[in-house]
Coordinates of C-alpha atoms and ligand atoms in Angstrom, one line a residue:
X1 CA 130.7 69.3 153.5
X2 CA 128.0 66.5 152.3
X3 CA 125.8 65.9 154.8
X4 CA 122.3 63.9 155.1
X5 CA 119.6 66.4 153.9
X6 CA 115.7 65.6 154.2
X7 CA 114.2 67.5 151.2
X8 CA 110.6 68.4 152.1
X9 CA 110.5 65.0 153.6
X10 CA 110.8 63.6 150.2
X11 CA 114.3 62.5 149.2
X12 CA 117.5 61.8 151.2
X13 CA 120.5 63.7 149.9
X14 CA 124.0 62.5 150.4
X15 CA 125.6 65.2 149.0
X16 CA 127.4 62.9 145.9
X17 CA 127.1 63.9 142.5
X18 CA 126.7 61.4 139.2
X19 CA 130.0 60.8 138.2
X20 CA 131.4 60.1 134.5
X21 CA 132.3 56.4 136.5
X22 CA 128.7 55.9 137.7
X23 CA 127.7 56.1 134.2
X24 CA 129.8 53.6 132.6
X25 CA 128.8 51.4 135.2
X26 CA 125.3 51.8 134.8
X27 CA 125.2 51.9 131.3
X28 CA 127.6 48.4 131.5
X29 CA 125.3 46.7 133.6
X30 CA 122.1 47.9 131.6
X31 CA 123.5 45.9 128.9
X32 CA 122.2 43.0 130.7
X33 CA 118.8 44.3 129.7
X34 CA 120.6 44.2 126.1
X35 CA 120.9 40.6 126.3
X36 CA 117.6 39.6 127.7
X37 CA 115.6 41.8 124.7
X38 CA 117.7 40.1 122.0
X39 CA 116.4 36.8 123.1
X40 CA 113.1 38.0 123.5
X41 CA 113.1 39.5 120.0
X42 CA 114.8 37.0 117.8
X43 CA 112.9 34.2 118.9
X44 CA 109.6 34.6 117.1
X45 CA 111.9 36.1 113.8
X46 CA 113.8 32.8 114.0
X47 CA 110.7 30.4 114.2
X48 CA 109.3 31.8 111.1
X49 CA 112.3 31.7 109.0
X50 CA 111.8 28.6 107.1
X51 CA 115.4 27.2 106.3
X52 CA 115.1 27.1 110.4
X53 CA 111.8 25.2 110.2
X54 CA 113.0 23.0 107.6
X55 CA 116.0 22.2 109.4
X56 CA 114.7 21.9 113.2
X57 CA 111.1 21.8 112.5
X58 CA 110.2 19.9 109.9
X59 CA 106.4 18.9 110.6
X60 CA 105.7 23.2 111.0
X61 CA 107.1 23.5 107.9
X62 CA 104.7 21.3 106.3
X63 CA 102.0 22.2 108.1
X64 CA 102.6 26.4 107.5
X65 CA 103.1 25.2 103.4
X66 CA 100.3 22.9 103.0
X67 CA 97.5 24.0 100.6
X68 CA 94.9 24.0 103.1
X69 CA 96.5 25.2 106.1
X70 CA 94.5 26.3 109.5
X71 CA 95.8 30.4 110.2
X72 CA 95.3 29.6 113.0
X73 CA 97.1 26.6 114.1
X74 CA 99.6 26.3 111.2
X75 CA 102.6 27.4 113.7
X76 CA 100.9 25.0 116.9
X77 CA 103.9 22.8 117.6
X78 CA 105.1 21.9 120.9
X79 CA 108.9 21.2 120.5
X80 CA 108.7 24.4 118.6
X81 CA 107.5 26.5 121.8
X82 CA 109.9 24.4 123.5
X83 CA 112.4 26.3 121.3
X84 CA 111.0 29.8 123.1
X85 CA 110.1 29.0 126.6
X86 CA 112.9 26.6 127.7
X87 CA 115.0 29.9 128.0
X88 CA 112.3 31.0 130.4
X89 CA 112.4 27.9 132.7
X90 CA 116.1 27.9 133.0
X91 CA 116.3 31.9 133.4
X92 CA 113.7 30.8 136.8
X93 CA 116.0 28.0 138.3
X94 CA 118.9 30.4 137.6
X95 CA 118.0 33.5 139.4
X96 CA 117.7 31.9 143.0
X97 CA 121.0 30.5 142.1
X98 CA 122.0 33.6 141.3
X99 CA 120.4 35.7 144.2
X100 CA 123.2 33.7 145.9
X101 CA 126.1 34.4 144.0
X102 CA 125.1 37.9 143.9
X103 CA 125.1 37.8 147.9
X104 CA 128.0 35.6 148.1
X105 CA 130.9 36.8 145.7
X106 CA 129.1 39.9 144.4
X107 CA 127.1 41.6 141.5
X108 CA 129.6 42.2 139.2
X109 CA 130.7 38.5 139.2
X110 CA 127.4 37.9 138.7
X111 CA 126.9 39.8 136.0
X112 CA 130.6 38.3 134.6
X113 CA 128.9 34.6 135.1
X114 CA 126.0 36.0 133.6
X115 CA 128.1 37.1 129.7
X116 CA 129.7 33.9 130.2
X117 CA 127.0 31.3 130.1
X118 CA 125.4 33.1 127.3
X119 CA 128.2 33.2 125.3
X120 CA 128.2 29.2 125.6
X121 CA 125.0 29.3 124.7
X122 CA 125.0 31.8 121.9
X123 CA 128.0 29.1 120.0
X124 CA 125.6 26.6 120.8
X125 CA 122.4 27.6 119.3
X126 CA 124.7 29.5 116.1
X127 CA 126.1 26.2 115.4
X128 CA 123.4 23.8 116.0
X129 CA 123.2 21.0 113.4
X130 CA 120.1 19.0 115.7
X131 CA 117.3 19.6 118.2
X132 CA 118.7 19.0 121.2
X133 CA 122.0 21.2 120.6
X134 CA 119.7 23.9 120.2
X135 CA 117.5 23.4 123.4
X136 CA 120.6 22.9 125.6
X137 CA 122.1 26.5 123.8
X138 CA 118.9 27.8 124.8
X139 CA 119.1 26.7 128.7
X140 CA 122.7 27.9 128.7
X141 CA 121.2 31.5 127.6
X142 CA 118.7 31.4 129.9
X143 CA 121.1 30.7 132.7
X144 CA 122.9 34.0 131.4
X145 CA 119.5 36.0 131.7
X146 CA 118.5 34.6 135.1
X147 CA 122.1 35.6 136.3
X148 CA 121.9 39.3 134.6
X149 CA 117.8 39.7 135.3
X150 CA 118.9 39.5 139.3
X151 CA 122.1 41.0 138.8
X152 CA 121.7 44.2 136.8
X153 CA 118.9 45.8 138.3
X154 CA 120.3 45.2 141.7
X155 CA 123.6 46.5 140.7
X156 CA 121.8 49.2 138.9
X157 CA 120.0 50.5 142.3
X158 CA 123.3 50.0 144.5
X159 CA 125.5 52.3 142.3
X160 CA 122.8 54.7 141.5
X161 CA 122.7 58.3 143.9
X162 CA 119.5 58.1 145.8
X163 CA 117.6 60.9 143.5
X164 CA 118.8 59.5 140.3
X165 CA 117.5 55.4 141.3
X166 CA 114.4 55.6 139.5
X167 CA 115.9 56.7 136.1
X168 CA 119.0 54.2 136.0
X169 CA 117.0 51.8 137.3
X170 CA 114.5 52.0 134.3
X171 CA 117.5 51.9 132.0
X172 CA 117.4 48.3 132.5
X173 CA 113.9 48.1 130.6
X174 CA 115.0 51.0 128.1
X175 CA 117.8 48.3 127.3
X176 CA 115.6 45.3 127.0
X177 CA 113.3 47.3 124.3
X178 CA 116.6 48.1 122.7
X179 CA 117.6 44.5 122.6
X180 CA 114.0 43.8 121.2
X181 CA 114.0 46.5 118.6
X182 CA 117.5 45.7 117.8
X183 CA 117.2 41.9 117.0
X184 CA 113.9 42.2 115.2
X185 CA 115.9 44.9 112.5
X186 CA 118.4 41.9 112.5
X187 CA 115.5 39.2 111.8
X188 CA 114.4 41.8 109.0
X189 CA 117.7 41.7 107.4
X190 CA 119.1 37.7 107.9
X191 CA 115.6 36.5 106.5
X192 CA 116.9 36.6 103.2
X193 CA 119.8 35.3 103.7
X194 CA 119.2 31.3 102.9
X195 CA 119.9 29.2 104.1
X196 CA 121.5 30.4 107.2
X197 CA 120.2 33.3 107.9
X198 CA 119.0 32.2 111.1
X199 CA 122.8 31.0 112.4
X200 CA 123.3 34.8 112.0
X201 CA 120.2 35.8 114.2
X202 CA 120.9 33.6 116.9
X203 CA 124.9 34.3 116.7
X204 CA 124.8 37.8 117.1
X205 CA 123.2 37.7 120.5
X206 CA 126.8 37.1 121.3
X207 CA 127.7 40.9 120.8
X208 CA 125.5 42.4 123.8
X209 CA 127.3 39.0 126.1
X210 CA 130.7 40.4 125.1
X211 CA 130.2 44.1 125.7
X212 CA 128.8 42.9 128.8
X213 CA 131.8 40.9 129.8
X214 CA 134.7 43.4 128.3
X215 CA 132.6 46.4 129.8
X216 CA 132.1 44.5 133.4
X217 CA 136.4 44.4 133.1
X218 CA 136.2 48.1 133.5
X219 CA 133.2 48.5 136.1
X220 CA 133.8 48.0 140.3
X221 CA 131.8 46.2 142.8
X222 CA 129.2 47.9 144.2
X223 CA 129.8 49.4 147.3
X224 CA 126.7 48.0 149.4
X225 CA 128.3 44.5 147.8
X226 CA 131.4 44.7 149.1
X227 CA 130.2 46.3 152.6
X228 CA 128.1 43.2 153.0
X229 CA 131.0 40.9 152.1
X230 CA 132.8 42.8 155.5
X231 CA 135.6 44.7 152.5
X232 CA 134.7 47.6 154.8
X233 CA 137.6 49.9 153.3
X234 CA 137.1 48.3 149.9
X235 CA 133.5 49.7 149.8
X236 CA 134.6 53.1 151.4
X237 CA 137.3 53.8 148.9
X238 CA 134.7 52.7 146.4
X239 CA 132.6 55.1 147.6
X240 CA 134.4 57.9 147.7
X241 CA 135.0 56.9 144.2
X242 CA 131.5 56.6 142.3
X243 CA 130.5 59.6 144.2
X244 CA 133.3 61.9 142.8
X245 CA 133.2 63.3 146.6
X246 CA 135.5 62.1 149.8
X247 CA 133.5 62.6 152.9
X248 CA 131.3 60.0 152.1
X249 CA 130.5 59.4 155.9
X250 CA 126.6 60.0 156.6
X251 CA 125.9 57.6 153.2
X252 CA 128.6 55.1 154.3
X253 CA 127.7 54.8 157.5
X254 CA 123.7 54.0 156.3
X255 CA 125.1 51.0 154.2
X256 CA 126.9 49.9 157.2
X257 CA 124.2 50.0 159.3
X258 CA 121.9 48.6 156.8
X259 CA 124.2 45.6 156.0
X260 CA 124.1 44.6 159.8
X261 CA 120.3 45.1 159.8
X262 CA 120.1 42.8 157.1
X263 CA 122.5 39.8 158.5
X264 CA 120.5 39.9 161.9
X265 CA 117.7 38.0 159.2
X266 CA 119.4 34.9 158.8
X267 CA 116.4 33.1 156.7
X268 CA 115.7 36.1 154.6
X269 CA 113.1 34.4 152.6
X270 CA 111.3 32.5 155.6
X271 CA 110.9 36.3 156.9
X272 CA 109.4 36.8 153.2
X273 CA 106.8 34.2 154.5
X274 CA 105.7 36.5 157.8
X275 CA 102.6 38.2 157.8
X276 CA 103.9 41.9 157.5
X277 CA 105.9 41.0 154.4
X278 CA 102.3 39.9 152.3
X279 CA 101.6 43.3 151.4
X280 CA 104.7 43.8 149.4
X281 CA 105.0 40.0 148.5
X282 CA 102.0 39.9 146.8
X283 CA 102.5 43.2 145.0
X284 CA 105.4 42.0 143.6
X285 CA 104.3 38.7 142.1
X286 CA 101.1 40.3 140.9
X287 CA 102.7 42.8 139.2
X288 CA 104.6 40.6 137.3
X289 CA 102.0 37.8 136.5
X290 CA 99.7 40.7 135.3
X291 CA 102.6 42.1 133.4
X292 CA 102.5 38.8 131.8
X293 CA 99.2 38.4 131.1
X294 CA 99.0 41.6 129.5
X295 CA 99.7 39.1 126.4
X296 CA 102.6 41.4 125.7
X297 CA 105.0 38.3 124.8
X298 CA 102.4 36.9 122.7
X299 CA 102.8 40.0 120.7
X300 CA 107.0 40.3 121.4
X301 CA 107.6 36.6 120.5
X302 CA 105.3 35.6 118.3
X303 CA 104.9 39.2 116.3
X304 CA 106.5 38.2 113.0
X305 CA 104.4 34.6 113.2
X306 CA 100.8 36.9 113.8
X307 CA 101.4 39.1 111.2
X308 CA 101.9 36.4 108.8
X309 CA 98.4 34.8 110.8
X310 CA 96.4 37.4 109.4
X311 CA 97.8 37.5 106.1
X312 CA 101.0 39.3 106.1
X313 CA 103.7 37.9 103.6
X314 CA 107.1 36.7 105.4
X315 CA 108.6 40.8 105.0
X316 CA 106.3 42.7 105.4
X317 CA 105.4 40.4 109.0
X318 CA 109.0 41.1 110.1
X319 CA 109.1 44.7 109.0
X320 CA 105.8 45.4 111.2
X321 CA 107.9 44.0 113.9
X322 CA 110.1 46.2 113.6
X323 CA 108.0 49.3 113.9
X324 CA 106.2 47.6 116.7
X325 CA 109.7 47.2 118.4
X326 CA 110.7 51.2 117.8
X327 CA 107.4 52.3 119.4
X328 CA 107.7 49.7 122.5
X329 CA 111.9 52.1 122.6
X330 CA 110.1 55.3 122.3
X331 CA 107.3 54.7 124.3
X332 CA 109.8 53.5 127.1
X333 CA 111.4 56.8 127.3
X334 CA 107.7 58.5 127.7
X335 CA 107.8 56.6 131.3
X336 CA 111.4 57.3 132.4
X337 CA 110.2 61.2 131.8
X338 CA 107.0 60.6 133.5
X339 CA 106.9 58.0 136.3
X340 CA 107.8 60.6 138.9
X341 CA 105.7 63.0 137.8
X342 CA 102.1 61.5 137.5
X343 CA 102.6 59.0 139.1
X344 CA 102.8 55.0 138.7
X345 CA 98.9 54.4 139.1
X346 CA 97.9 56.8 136.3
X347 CA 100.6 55.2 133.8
X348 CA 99.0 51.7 134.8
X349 CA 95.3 52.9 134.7
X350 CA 95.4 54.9 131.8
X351 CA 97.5 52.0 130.0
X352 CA 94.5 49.3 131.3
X353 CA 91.8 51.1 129.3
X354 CA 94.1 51.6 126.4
X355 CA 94.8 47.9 125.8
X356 CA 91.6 46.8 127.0
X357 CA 89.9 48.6 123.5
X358 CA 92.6 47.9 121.0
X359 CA 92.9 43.8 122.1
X360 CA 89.2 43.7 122.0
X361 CA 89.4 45.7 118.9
X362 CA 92.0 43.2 117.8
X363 CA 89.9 40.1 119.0
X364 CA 86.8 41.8 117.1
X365 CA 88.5 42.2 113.3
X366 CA 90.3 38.5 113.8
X367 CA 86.4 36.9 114.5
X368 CA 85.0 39.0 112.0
X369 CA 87.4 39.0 109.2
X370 CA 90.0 35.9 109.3
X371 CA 88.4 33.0 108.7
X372 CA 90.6 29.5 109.4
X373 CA 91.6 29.5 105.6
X374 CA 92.5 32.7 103.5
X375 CA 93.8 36.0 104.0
X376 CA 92.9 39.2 105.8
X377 CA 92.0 42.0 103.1
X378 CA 95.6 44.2 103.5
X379 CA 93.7 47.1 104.9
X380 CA 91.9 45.3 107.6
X381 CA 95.3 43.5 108.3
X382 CA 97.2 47.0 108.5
X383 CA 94.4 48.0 111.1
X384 CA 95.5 45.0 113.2
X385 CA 99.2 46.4 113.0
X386 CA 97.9 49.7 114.1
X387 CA 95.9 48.3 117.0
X388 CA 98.9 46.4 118.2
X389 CA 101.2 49.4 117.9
X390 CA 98.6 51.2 120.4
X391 CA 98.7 48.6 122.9
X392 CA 102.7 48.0 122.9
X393 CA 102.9 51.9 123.5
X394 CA 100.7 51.7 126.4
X395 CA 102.3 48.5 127.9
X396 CA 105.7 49.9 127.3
X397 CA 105.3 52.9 129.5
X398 CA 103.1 51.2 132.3
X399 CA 103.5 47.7 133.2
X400 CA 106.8 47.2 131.4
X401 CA 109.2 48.9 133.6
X402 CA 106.8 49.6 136.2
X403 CA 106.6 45.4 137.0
X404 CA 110.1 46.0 137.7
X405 CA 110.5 49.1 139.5
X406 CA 107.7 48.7 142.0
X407 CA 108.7 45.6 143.5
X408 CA 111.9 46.8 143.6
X409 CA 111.2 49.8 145.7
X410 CA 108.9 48.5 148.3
X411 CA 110.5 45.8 150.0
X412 CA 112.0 47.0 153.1
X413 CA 115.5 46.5 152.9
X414 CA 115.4 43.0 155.3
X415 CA 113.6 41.3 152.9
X416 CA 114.8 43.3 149.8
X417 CA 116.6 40.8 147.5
X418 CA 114.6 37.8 148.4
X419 CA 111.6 39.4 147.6
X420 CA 113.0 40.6 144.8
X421 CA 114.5 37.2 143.4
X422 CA 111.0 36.0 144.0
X423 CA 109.9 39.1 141.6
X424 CA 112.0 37.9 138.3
X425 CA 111.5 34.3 139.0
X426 CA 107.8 34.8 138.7
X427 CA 108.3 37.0 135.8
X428 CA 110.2 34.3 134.4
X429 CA 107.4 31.6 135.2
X430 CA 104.5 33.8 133.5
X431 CA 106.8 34.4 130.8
X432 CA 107.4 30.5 130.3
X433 CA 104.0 29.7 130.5
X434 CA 103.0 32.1 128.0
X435 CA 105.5 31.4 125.9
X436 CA 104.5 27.6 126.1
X437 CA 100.7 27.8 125.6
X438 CA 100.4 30.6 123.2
X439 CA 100.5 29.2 120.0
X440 CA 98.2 26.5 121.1
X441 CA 96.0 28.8 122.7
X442 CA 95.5 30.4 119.1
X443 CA 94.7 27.5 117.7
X444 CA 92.3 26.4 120.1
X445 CA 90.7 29.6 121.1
X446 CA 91.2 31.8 117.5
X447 CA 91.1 35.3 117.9
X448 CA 89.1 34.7 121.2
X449 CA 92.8 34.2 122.5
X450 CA 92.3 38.8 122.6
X451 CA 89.3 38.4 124.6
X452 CA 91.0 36.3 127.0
X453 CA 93.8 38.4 127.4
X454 CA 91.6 41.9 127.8
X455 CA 89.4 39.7 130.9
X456 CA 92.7 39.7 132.4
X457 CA 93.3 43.8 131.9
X458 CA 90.1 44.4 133.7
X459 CA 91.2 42.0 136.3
X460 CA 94.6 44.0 136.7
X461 CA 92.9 47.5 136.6
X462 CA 90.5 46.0 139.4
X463 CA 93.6 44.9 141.5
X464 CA 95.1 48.4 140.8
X465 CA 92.1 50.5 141.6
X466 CA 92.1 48.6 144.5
X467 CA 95.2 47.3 146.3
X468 CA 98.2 49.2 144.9
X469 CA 98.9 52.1 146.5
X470 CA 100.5 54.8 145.3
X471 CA 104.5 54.8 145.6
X472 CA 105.8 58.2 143.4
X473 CA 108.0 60.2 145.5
X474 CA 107.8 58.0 148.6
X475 CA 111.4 57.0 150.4
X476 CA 111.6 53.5 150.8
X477 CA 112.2 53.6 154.2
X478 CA 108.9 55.7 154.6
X479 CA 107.1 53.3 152.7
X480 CA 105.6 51.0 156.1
X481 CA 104.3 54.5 157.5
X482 CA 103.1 56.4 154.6
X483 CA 102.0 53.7 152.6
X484 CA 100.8 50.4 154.0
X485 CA 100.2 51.3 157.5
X486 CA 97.3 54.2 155.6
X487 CA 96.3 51.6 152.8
X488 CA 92.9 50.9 153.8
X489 CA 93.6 46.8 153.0
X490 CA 96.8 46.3 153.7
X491 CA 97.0 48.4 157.5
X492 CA 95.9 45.4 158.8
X493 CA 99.1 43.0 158.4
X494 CA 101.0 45.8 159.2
X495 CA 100.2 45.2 163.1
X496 CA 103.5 43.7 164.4
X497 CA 105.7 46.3 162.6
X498 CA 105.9 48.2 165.3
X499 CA 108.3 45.9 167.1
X500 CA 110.8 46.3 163.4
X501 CA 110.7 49.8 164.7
X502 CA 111.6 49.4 168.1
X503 CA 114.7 47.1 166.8
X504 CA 116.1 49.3 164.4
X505 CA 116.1 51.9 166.9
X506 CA 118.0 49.8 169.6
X507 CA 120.5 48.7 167.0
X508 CA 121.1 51.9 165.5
X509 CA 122.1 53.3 169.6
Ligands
BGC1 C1 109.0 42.2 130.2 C2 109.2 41.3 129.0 C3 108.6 41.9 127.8 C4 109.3 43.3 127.6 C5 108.7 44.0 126.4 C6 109.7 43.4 129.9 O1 109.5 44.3 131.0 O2 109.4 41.5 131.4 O3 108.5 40.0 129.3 O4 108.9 41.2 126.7 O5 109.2 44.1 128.8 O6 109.3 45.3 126.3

């Protein structure tokens, strides 16, 4: 009989197992992940395909062919980094939409709405014949990733047994490296086709949309979903499904209990602004503005356009990409296998020193070796590709999924999805302004452009060292006694949590 075990005061067992079910669900949700990594790898492909430039562009194009071109500024255009980033500004609008729908009618439709407005805006962008056709299909897919970012990795944690969260939550990054990988081999291929090689690229970000939308057909609601909707027998039939078990009681009974909890907060996200919430608050956002300014979407947007910066010819750019994008896969895996072993501060640490020396090594053979006309000698240019391949496989196993696990674990649950909405939009902000200024910002700053992002790693290993305590192997619900009420900083806002207690106890008699 399944009944609520406390393993060494580590991990709460309800007894369920991980069901054939539980794993098409997850791995139909993950493909939400899919969606958001194609965009973020075809972009940069597409903006240095030159029937595309020619076409949308036409000012780049000159300025990348003229005889004396700048390396560094030859792809500085603002409509054309409006061509990146407007994704990002919609996807931030959308996901406090979407933090609603997802309360409201439900993850799953969510995710539904999600392949939908992609779709629209994958037939937009593929049949484009001006400018603006192609920003609106770009606003439509970001609508789509706003919906899925909130979405999936909610939906993911919800269906997931407790001991198996960590791992299918981190499926949702394994699939955005996928979709990454994935669209730059399809950039590698299409850039030869002329002259529409780029209708392809952008059109078949419609396949990940539809196997999202025909695999959501087959998935269920989530059972914490449907318990807050008050579809009490709904969600225990559910339940008893995913969890291939039928007493489902003691874990039942916890989501019921959880759900009222969580509707005595009427104003979840002014409770977000209360003093005991800043600890996790600020982790959250942190962790995803220094997951930004990592510079990683300088190198995952804009990968193909640097390798032809320092010399590369249009191949051989979008081939490097492509290796880049298997390593940033592989590397991913290296944290699903090791996040609950050594823990999340090592993986961040370790990854801090490791892109601090190859951006500055970056920075250092850019100042010393590209000059603002003519090429990188090919070996000096091959040691740039290597450098960046060391610092996507350090990102890709630290602050890659762990900006999206850690804020998703240490919310307690009253302020859970607020906080968390408040985690992807600012993901989605940093992203945009990235996005937006980085093209410019090489042609301003040169290669100094490295050296600004490595001052930013030392500020982020600082922050770490610092103020985020460890989280491996921690229940959430343990998280206010074993980690912020001992963290030497944060104990102090931690003052009027005792009162939380004293209410969850009275409502749970
Ligand atoms: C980040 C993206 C980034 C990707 C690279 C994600 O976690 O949010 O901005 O492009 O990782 O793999």
């Amino acid at each position: 009989m399944p009944a609520v075990v406390i393993s060494n005061g580590n991990a709460v067992d309800f007894g369920g197992k991980i069901t054939y079910y539980v794993i098409l669900c997850a791995v139909v949700a993950a493909t939400g992940g899919l969606m958001f990594g194609y965009d973020i790898g075809i972009s940069g492909g597409v903006t240095s395909m030159d029937d595309f430039l020619l076409k949308f562009f036409p000012v780049v194009y000159a300025k990348k062919h003229h005889a004396k071109e700048n390396n560094y500024c030859k792809y500085d255009n603002q409509f054309l980094q409006l061509f990146t980033s407007s994704l990002y500004l919609a996807a931030l609008v959308a996901s406090f939409i979407a933090s609603r729908t997802c309360s409201n009618y439900g993850r799953k439709l969510t995710l539904q709405m999600a392949s939908l407005f992609f779709l629209s805006g994958v037939a937009l962008n593929a049949g484009a014949i001006n400018l603006t056709m192609l920003i609106l299909g770009r606003i439509l897919l970001g609508i789509g990733v706003g919906f899925a970012n909130q979405a999936a990795p909610l939906f993911l944690s919800e269906m997931a047994p407790v001991k198996y969260r960590g791992a299918l939550n981190i499926l949702f990054q394994l699939n955005v490296t996928i979709g990454i990988l994935f669209a730059n081999i399809i950039n590698y291929f299409v850039a030869n086709i002329h002259p529409q090689g780029w209708r392809i690229a952008l059109g078949i970000a419609g396949i990940p949309a539809t196997l999202l939308f025909v695999g959501s057909l087959l998935i269920t609601e989530t059972p914490t979903s449907l318990i807050e909707r008050q579809k009490l027998t709904e969600g225990l039939n559910t339940l008893k499904k995913i969890r291939g078990i039928d007493n489902v009681t003691a874990e039942y009974d916890e989501l019921v209990l959880a759900s009222e909890m969580a509707r005595q907060v009427k104003h979840p996200y002014r409770n977000l602004m209360k003093r005991k919430s800043r600890p996790q608050l600020v982790i959250a956002i942190a962790m995803q503005v220094f997951q930004q300014f990592t510079g990683i979407n300088a190198i995952m947007f804009y990968a193909p356009v640097l390798f032809q910066t320092v010399g590369f010819k249009s191949d051989a750019s979008l081939m490097s990409s492509a290796i880049v994008g298997t390593i940033n896969v592989l590397s991913t895996i290296v944290s699903v296998v090791g996040v609950d072993r050594v823990g999340r501060r090592v993986l961040l640490l370790e990854a801090c020193v490791q892109m601090l020396v190859t951006q500055v090594a970056i920075g250092a053979i850019l100042t010393i070796d590209l000059k603002d006309t003519g090429d990188l000698p090919k070996s000096v240019a091959l040691w740039v590709v290597v450098c960046v391949c060391l610092y996507v496989m350090s990102f890709a196993w630290s602050w890659g999924p762990l900006g999206w696990l850690i804020p998703s674990e240490t919310f307690p649950l009253e302020t859970r999805t607020a906080g968390y909405s408040f985690a992807v939009s600012s993901n989605m902000l940093m992203t945009f302004l990235i996005a937006q200024a980085f093209l410019s910002m090489l042609c301003t700053m040169r290669a100094g452009v490295f050296f600004f992002f490595a001052a930013w790693v030392v500020v982020m290993c600082l922050f770490v060292i610092f103020f985020l305590p460890e989280t491996k192997n921690i229940p959430i619900d343990e998280m206010t006694e074993r980690v912020w009420k001992q963290h030497w900083f944060w104990k102090r806002f931690m003052e009027d949590e005792d009162d939380i207690q004293v209410a969850k106890f009275q409502m749970a008699q």
